[in-house]
mmCIF file of C-alpha atoms and ligand atoms in Angstrom:
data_model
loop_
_atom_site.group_PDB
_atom_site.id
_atom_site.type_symbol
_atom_site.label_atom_id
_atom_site.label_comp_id
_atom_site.label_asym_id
_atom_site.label_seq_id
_atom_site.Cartn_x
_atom_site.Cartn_y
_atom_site.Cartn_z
ATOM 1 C CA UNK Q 23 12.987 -69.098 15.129
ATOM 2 C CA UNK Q 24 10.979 -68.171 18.486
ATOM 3 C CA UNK Q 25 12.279 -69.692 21.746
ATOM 4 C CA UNK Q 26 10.459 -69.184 25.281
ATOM 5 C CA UNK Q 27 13.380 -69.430 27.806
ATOM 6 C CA UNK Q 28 12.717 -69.835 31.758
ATOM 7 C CA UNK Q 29 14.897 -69.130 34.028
ATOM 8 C CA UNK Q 30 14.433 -70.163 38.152
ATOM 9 C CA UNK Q 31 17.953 -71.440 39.585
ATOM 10 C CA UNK Q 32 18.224 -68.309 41.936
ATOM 11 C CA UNK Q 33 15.638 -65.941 43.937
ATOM 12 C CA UNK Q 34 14.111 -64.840 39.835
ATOM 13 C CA UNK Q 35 11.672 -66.301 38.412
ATOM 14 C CA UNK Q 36 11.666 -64.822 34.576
ATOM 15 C CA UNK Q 37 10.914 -65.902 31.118
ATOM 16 C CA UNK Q 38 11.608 -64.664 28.183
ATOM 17 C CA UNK Q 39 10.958 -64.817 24.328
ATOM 18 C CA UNK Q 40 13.880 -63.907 21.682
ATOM 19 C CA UNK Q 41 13.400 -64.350 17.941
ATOM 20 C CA UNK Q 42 16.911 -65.446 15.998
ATOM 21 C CA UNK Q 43 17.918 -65.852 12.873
ATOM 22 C CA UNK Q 44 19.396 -68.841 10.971
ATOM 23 C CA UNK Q 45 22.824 -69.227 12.520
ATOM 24 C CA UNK Q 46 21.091 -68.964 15.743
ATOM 25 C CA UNK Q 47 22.154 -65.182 16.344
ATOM 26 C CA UNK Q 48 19.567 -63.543 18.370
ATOM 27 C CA UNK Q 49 17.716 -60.959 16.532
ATOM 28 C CA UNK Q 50 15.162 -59.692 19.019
ATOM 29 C CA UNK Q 51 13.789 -59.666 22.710
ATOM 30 C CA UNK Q 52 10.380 -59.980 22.009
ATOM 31 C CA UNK Q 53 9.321 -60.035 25.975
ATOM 32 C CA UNK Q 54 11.230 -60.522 29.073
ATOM 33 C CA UNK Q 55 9.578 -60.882 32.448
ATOM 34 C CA UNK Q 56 11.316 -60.860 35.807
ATOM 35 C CA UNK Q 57 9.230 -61.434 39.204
ATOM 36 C CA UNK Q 58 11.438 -60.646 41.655
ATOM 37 C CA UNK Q 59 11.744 -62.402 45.724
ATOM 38 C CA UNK Q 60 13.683 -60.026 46.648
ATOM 39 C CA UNK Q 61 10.995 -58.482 49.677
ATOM 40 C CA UNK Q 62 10.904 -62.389 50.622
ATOM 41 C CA UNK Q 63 14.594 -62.773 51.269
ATOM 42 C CA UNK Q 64 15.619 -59.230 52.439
ATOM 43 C CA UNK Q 65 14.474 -59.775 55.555
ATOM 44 C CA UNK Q 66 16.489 -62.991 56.284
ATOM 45 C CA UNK Q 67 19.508 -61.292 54.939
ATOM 46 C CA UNK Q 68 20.438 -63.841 51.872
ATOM 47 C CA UNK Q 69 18.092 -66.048 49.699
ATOM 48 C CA UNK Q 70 16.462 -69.065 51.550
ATOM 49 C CA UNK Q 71 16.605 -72.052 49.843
ATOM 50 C CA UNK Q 72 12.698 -73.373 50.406
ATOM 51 C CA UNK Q 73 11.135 -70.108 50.052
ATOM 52 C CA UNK Q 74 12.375 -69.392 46.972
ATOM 53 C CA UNK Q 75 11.265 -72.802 45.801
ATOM 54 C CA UNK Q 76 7.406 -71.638 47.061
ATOM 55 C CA UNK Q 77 7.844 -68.352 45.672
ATOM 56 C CA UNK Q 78 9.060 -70.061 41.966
ATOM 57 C CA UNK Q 79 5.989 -72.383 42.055
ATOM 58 C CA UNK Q 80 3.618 -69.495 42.653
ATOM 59 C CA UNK Q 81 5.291 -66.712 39.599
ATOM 60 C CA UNK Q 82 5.950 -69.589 37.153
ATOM 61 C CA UNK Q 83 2.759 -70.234 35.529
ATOM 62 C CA UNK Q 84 1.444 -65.808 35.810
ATOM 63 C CA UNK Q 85 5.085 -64.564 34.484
ATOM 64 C CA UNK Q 86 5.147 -66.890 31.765
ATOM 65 C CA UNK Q 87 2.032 -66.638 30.571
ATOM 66 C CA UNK Q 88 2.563 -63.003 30.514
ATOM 67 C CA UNK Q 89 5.890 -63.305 28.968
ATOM 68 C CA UNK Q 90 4.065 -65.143 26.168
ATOM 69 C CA UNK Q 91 1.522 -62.437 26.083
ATOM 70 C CA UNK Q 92 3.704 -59.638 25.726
ATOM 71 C CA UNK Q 93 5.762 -61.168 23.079
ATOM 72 C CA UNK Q 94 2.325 -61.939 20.909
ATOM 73 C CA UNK Q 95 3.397 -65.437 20.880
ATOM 74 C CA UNK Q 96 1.220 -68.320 20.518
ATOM 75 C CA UNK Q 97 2.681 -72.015 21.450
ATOM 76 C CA UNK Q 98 2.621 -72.332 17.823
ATOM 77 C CA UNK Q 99 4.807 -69.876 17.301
ATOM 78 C CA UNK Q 100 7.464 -71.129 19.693
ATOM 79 C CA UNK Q 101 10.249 -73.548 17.805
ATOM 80 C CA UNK Q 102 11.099 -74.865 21.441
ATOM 81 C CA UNK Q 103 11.639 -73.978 25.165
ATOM 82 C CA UNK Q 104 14.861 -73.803 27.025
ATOM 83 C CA UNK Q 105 15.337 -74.038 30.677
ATOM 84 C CA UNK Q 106 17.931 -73.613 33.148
ATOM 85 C CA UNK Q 107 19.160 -76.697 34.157
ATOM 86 C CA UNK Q 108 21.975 -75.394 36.776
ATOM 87 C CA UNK Q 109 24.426 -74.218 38.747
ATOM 88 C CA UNK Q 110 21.981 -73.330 41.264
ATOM 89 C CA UNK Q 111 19.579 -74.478 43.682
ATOM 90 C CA UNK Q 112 17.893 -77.631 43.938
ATOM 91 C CA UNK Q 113 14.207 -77.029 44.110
ATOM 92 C CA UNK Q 114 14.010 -74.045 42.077
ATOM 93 C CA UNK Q 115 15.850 -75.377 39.504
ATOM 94 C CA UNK Q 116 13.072 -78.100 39.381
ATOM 95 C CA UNK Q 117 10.317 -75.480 39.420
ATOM 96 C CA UNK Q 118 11.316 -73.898 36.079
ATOM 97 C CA UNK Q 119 12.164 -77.269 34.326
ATOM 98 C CA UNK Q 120 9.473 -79.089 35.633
ATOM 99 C CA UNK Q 121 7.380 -76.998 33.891
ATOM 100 C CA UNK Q 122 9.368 -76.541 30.677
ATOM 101 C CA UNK Q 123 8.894 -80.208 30.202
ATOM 102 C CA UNK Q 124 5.288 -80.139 30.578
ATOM 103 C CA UNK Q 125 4.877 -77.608 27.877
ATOM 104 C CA UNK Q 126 6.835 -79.205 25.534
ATOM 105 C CA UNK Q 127 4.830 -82.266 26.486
ATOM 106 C CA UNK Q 128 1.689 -80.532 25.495
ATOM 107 C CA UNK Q 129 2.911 -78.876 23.042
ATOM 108 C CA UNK Q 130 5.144 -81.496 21.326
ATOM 109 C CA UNK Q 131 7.939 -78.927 21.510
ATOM 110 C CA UNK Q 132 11.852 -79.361 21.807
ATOM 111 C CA UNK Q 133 13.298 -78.897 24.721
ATOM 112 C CA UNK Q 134 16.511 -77.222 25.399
ATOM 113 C CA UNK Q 135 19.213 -77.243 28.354
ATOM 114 C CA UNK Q 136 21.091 -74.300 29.493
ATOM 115 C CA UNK Q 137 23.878 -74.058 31.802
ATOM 116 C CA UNK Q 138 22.931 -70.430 33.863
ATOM 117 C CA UNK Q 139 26.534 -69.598 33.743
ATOM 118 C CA UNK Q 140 26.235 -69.949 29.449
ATOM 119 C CA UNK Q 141 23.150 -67.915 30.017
ATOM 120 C CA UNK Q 142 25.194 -65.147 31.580
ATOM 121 C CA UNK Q 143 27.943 -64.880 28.454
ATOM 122 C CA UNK Q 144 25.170 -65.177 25.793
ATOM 123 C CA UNK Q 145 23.483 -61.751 27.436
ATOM 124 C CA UNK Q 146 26.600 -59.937 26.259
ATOM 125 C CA UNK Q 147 25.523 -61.812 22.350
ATOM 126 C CA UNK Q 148 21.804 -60.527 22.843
ATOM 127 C CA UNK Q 149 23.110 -57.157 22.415
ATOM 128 C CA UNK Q 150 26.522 -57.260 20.767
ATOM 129 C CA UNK Q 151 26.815 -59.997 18.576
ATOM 130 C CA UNK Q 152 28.264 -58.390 15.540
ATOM 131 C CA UNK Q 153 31.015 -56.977 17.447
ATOM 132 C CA UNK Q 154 32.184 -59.639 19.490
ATOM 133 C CA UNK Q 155 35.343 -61.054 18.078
ATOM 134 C CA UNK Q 156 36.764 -64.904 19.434
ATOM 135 C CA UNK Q 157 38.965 -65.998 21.037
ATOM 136 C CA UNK Q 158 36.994 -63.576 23.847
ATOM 137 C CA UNK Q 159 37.583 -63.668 27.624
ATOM 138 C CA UNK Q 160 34.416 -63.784 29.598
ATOM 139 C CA UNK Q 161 34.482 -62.764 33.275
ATOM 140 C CA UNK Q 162 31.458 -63.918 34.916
ATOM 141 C CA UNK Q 163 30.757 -62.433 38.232
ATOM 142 C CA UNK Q 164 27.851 -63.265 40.286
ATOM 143 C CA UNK Q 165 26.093 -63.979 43.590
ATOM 144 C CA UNK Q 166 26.942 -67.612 42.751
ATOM 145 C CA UNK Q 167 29.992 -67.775 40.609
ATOM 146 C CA UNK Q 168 33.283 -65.552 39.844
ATOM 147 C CA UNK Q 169 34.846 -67.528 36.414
ATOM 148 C CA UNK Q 170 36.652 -67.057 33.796
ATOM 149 C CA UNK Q 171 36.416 -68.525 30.725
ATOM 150 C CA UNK Q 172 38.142 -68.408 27.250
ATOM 151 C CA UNK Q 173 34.709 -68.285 24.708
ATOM 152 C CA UNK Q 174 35.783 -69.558 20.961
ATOM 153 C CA UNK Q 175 33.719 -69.058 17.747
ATOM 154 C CA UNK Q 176 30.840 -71.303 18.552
ATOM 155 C CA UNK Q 177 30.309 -70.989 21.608
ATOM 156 C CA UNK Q 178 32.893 -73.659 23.146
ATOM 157 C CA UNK Q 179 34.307 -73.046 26.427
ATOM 158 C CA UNK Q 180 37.440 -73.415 28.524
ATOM 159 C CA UNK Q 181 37.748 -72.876 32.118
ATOM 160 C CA UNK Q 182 40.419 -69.920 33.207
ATOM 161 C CA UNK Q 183 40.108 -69.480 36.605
ATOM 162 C CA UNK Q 184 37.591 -69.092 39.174
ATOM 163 C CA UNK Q 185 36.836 -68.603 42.873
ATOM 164 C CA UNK Q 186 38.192 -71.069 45.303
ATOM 165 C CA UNK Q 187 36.203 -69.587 48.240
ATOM 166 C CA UNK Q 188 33.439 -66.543 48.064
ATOM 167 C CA UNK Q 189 31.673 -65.129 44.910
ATOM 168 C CA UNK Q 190 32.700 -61.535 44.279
ATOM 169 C CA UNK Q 191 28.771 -61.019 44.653
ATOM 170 C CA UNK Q 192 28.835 -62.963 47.724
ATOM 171 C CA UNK Q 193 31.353 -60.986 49.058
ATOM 172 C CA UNK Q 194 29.653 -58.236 48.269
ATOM 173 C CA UNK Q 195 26.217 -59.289 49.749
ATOM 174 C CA UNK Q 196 28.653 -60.452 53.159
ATOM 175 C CA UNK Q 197 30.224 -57.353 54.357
ATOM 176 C CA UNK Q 198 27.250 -55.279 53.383
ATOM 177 C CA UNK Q 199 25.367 -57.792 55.774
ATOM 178 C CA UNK Q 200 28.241 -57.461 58.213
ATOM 179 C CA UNK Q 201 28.297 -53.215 58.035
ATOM 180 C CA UNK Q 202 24.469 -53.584 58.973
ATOM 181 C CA UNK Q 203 23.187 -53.229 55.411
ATOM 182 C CA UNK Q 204 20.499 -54.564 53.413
ATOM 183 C CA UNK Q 205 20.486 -57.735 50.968
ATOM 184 C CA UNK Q 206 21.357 -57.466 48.348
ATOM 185 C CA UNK Q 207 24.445 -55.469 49.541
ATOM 186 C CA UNK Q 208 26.163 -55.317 46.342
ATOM 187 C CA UNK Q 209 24.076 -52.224 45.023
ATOM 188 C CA UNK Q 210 24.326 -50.398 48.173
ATOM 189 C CA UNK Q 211 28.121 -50.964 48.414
ATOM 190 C CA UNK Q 212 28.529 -49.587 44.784
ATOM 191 C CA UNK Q 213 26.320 -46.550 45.160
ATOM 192 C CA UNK Q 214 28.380 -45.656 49.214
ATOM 193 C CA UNK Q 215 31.303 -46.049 47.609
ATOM 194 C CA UNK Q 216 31.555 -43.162 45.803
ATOM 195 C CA UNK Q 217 31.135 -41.425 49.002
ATOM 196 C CA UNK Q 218 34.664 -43.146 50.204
ATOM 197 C CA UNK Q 219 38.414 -42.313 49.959
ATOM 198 C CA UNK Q 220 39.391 -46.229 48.258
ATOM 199 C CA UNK Q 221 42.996 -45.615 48.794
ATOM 200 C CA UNK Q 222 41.930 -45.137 52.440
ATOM 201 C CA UNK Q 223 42.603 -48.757 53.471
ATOM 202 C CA UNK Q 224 45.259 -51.232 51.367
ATOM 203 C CA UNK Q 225 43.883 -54.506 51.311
ATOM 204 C CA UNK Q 226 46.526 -57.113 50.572
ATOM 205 C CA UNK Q 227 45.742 -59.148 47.658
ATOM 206 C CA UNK Q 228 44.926 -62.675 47.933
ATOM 207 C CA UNK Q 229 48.275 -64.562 47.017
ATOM 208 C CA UNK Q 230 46.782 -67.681 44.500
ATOM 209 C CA UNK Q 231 48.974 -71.235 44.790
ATOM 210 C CA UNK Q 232 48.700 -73.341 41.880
ATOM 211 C CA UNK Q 233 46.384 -71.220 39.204
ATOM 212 C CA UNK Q 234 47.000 -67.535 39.292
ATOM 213 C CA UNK Q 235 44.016 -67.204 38.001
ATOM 214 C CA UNK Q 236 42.325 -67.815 40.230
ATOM 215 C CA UNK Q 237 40.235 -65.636 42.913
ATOM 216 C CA UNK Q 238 39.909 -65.994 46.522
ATOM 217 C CA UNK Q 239 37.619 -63.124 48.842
ATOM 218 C CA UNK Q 240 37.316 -64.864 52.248
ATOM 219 C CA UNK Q 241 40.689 -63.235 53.348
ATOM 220 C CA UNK Q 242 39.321 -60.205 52.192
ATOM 221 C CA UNK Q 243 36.109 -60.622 53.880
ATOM 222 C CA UNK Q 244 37.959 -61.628 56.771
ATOM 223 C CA UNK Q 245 40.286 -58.421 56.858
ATOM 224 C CA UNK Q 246 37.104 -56.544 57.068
ATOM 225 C CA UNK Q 247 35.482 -58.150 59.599
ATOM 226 C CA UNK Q 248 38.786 -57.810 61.901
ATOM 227 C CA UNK Q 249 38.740 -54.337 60.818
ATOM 228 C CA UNK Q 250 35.365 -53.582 61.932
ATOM 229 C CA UNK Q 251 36.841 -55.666 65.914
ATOM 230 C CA UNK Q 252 39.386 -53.014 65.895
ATOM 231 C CA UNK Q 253 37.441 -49.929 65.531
ATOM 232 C CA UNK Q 254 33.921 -49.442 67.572
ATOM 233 C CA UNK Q 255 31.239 -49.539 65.085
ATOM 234 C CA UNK Q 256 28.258 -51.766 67.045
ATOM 235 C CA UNK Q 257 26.360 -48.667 67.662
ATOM 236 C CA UNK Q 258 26.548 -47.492 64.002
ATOM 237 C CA UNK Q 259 25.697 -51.007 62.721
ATOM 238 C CA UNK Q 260 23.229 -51.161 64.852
ATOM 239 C CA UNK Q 261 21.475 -48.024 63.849
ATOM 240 C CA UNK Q 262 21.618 -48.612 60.176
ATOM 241 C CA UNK Q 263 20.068 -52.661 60.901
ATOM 242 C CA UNK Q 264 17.569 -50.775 62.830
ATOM 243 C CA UNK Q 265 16.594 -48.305 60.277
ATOM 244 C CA UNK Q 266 12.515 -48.160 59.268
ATOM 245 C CA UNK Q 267 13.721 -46.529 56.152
ATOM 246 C CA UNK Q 268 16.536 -47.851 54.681
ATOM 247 C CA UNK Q 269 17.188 -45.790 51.507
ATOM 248 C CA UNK Q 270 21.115 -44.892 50.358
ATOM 249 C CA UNK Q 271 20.348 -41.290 51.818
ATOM 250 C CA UNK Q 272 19.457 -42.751 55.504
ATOM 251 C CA UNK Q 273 22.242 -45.230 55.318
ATOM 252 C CA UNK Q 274 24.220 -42.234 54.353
ATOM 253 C CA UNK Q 275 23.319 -40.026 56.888
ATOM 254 C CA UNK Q 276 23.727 -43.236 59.436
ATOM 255 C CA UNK Q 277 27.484 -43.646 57.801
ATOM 256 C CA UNK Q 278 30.494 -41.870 59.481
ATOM 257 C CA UNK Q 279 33.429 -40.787 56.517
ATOM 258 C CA UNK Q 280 35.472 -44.287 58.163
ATOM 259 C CA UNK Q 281 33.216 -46.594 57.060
ATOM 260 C CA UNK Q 282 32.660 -44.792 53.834
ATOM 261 C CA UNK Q 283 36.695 -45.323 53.181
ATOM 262 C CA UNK Q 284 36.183 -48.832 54.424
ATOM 263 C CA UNK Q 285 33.457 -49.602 51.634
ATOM 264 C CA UNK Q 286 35.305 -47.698 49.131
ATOM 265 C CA UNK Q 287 38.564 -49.513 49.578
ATOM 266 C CA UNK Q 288 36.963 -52.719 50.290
ATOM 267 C CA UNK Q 289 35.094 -52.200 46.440
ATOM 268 C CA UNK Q 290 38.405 -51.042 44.845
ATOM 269 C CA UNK Q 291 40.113 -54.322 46.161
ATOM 270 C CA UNK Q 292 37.406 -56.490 44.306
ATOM 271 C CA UNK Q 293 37.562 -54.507 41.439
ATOM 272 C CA UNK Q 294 41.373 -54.631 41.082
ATOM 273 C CA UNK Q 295 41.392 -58.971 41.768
ATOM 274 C CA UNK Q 296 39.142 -58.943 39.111
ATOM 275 C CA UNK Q 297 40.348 -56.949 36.433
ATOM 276 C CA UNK Q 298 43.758 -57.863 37.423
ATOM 277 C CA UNK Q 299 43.548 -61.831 36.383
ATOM 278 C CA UNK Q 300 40.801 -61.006 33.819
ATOM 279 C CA UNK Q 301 43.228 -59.056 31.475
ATOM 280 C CA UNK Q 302 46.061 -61.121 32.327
ATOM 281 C CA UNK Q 303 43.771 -63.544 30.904
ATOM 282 C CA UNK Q 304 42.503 -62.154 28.268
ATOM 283 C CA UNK Q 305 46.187 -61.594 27.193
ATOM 284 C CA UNK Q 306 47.400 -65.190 27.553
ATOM 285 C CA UNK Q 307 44.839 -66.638 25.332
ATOM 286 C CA UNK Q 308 45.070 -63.322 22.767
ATOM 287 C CA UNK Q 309 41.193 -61.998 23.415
ATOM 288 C CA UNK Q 310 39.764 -60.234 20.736
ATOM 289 C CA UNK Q 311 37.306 -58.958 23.216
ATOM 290 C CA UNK Q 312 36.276 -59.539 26.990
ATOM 291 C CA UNK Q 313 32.823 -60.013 28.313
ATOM 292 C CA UNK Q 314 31.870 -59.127 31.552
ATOM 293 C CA UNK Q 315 28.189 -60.658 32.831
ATOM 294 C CA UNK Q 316 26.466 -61.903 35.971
ATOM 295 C CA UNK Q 317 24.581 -59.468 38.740
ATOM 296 C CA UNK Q 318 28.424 -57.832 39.789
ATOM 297 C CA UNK Q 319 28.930 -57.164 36.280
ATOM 298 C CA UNK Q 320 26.125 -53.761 37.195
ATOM 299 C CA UNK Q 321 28.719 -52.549 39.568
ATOM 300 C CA UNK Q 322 29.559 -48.477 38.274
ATOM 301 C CA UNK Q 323 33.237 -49.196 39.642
ATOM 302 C CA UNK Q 324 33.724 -52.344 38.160
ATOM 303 C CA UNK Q 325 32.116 -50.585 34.623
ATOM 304 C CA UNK Q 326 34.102 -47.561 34.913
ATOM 305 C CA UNK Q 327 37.756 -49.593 35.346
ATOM 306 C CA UNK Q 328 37.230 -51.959 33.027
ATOM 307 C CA UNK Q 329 35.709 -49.347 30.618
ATOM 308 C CA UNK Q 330 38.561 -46.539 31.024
ATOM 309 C CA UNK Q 331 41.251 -49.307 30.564
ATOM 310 C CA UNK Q 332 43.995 -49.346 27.682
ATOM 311 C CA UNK Q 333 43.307 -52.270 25.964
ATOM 312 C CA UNK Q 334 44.129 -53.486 22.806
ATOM 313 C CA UNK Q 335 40.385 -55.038 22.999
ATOM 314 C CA UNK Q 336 36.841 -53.634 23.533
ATOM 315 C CA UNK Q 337 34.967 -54.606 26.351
ATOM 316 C CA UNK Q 338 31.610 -55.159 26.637
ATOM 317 C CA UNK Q 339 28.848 -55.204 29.705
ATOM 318 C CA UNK Q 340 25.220 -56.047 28.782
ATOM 319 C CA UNK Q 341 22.519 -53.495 30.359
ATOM 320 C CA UNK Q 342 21.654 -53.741 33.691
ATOM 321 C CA UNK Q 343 18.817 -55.641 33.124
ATOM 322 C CA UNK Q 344 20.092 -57.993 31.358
ATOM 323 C CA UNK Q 345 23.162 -58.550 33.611
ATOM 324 C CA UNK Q 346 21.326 -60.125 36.671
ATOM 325 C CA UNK Q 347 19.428 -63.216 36.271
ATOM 326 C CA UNK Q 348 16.764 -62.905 33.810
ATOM 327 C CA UNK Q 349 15.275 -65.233 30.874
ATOM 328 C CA UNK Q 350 16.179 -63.371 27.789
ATOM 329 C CA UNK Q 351 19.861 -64.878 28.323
ATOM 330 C CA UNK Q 352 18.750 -68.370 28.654
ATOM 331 C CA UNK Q 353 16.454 -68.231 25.348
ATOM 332 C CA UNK Q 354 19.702 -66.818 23.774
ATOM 333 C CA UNK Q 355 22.046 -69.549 24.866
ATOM 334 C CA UNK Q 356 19.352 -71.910 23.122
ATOM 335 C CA UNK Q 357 19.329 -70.529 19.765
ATOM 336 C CA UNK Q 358 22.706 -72.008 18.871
ATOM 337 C CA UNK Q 359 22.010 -75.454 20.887
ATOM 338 C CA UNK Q 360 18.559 -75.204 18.830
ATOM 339 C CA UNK Q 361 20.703 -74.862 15.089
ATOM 340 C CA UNK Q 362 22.608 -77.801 16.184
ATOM 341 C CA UNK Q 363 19.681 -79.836 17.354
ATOM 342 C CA UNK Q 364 21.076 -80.692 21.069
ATOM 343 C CA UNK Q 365 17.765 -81.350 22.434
ATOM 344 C CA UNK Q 366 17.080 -82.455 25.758
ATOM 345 C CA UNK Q 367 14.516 -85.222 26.789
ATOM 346 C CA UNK Q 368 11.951 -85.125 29.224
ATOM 347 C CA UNK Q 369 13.655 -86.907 32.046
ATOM 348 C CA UNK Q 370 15.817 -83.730 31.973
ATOM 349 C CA UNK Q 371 16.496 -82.896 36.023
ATOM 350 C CA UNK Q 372 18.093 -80.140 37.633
ATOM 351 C CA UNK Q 373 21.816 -80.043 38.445
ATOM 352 C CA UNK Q 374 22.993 -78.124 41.554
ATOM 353 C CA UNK Q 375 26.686 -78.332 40.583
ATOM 354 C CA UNK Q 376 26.504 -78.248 36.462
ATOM 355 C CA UNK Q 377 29.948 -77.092 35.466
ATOM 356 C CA UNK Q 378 30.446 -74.976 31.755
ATOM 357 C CA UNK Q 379 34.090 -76.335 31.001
HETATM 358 O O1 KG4 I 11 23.532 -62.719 38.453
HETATM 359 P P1 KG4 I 11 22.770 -62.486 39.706
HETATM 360 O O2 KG4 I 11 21.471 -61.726 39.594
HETATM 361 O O3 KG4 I 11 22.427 -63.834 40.421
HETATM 362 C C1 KG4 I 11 23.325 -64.903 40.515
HETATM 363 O O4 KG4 I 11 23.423 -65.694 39.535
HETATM 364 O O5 KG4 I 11 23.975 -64.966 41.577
HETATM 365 O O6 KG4 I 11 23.765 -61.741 40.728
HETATM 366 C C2 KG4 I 11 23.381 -61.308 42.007
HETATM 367 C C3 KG4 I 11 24.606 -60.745 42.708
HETATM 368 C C4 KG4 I 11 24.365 -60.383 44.164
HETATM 369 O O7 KG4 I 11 25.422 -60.892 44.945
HETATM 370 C C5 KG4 I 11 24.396 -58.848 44.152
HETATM 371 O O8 KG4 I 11 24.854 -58.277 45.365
HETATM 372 C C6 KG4 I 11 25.351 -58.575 43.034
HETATM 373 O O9 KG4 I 11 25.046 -59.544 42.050
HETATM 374 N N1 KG4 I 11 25.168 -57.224 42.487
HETATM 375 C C7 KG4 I 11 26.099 -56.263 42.570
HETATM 376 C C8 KG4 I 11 25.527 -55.106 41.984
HETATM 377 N N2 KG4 I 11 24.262 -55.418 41.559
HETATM 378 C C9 KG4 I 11 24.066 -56.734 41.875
HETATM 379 N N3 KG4 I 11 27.343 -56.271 43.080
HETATM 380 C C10 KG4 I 11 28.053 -55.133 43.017
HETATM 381 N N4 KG4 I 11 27.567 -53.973 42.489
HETATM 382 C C11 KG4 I 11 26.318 -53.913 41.962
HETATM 383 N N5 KG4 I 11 25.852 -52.788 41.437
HETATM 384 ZN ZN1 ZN I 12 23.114 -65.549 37.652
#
């Protein structure tokens, strides 16, 4: 079984082919290509919406032809193509499944729907699939989404918790913006932070009515941004926006030891909401192991907690690579929908808001 995924709901356009076996386990990456907008939206400080729908329309048809390359794949070799259908946005959701449909159109190929949120828990299966025991508790932390999600044998899903407000990413990318730092500000946050004191500054944690489990980061957003009123720091943020050369040593160098404590103890509060409801989670619905996926899930501080925990579980982070948006993830999600025959026709369309459980 050979399955071309493509993946465009975000600011990546990437696709992907993974071989499986017969009970839809993935068995190898045979290519994954990423093309990147990252240069496009840097500038503007967060993704724009119609630019990454022009940049999607002009990487689709190069990266997947060279995904298909790579993997020495011809169309007949494929068993069908899945596509991310949503969360995400609009018009470059419709980029990538527009032209999914017209290759299985040609092709007379079966076409497969993935929810980009399924995609991020199924990178976790692309490279530990034999050890992941159900029930498991996936924590899925991204730009877009901050969920969690009890996974049982078979890949059904029920919804734990989840942000009311911000993404942890998006909080993240926000007071990286506001500290006069690049986009994507999560990276540069996690490699300052090391730099920091993170009991410098205690945060209080967001106090959740109704769900526990659920997250909230606007207050804590918010407690930054009046912490950055109450101490002078224009000049300094307006060096480091200004900088021609904005590489972690010159933001360094542009970064007095109070704002390193800030970042530090700004991280170690995200960390802490997270972990916090993900193992109470995970010990409510008796996890045999816990997932963590999505773009955050690279974060060294968020790795290293969750990592040097006691748990009566393991804990598993897919490679970098494979935790931000890429392809391989969606072509894994498929194999399983692909055993079960849950096709999709072609008046598939995109869905902004698509929901997991
Ligand atoms: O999964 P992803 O590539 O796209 C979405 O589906 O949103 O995640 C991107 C998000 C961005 O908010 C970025 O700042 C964050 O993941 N991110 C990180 C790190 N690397 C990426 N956040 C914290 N630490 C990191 N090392
Ligand atoms: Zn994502």
């Amino acid at each position: 079984m050979r399955i071309l995924g493509i993946e465009s709901s975000c600011d990546e356009t990437a696709a992907a082919v993974v071989q499986g076996d017969s009970t839809g386990t993935p068995t190898l990456v045979l290519s994954t290509i990423v093309a990147s907008q990252l240069s496009t939206h840097s500038k503007y400080g967060g993704v724009v919406p119609e630019l990454a729908s022009r940049e999607h329309l002009r990487a689709i048809v190069p990266v997947v032809r060279l995904a298909m390359e790579q993997s020495g794949s011809s169309w007949n070799d494929l068993s069908a193509v899945a596509v991310t259908q949503g969360p995400g946005l609009v018009g470059s959701l419709l980029v990538g499944i527009t032209y999914a449909k017209s290759i299985c159109f040609a092709r007379s190929l079966p076409l497969i729907a993935v929810n980009h949120i399924e995609g991020h828990i199924h990178a976790i299966v692309l490279e530990a699939a034999a050890q992941l025991a159900y029930p498991a508790l996936a924590l899925v932390v991204s730009g877009g989404h901050t969920h969690l999600f009890e996974v049982r044998e078979g890949f059904t899903y029920r919804l734990l918790g989840r942000t009311r407000d911000d993404a942890a990413g998006e909080a993240f990318d926000k007071v990286a913006k506001l500290l006069g730092f690049g986009y994507p500000g999560g990276p540069i946050i996690d490699k300052l932070a090391p730099y920091g004191n993170s009991n410098a500054i205690r945060f209080t944690p967001a106090k959740m009515k109704g769900n526990p489990r659920d997250f909230s980061f606007s207050g804590l957003k918010t407690a930054v941004l009046r912490w950055v009123e109450q101490h002078d720091m224009t000049s300094e943020i307006d060096l480091r926006r200004r900088l021609i050369d904005p590489s972690i040593e010159n933001y360094l160098n542009s970064t007095p030891q109070s704002t390193l404590d800030l970042i530090a103890s700004f991280q170690r509060t995200v960390i802490d909401e997270l972990l916090r409801r993900a193992f109470a989670s995970a010990e409510d619905i008796g996890a045999q192991s816990m997932i963590v996926s999505g773009g955050v899930a690279c974060n060294s501080g968020l790795r290293a907690a969750a990592l040097g925990a006691r748990l009566p579980y393991p804990v598993f982070f897919p490679s970098p690579g494979l935790s931000t948006d890429n392809a391989a993830m969606i072509a894994a999600a498929a194999l399983p929908k692909f055993i079960r025959s849950e096709f999709a026709d072609l008046s598939l369309s995109a869905q902004a808001g698509l929901t997991l459980a």
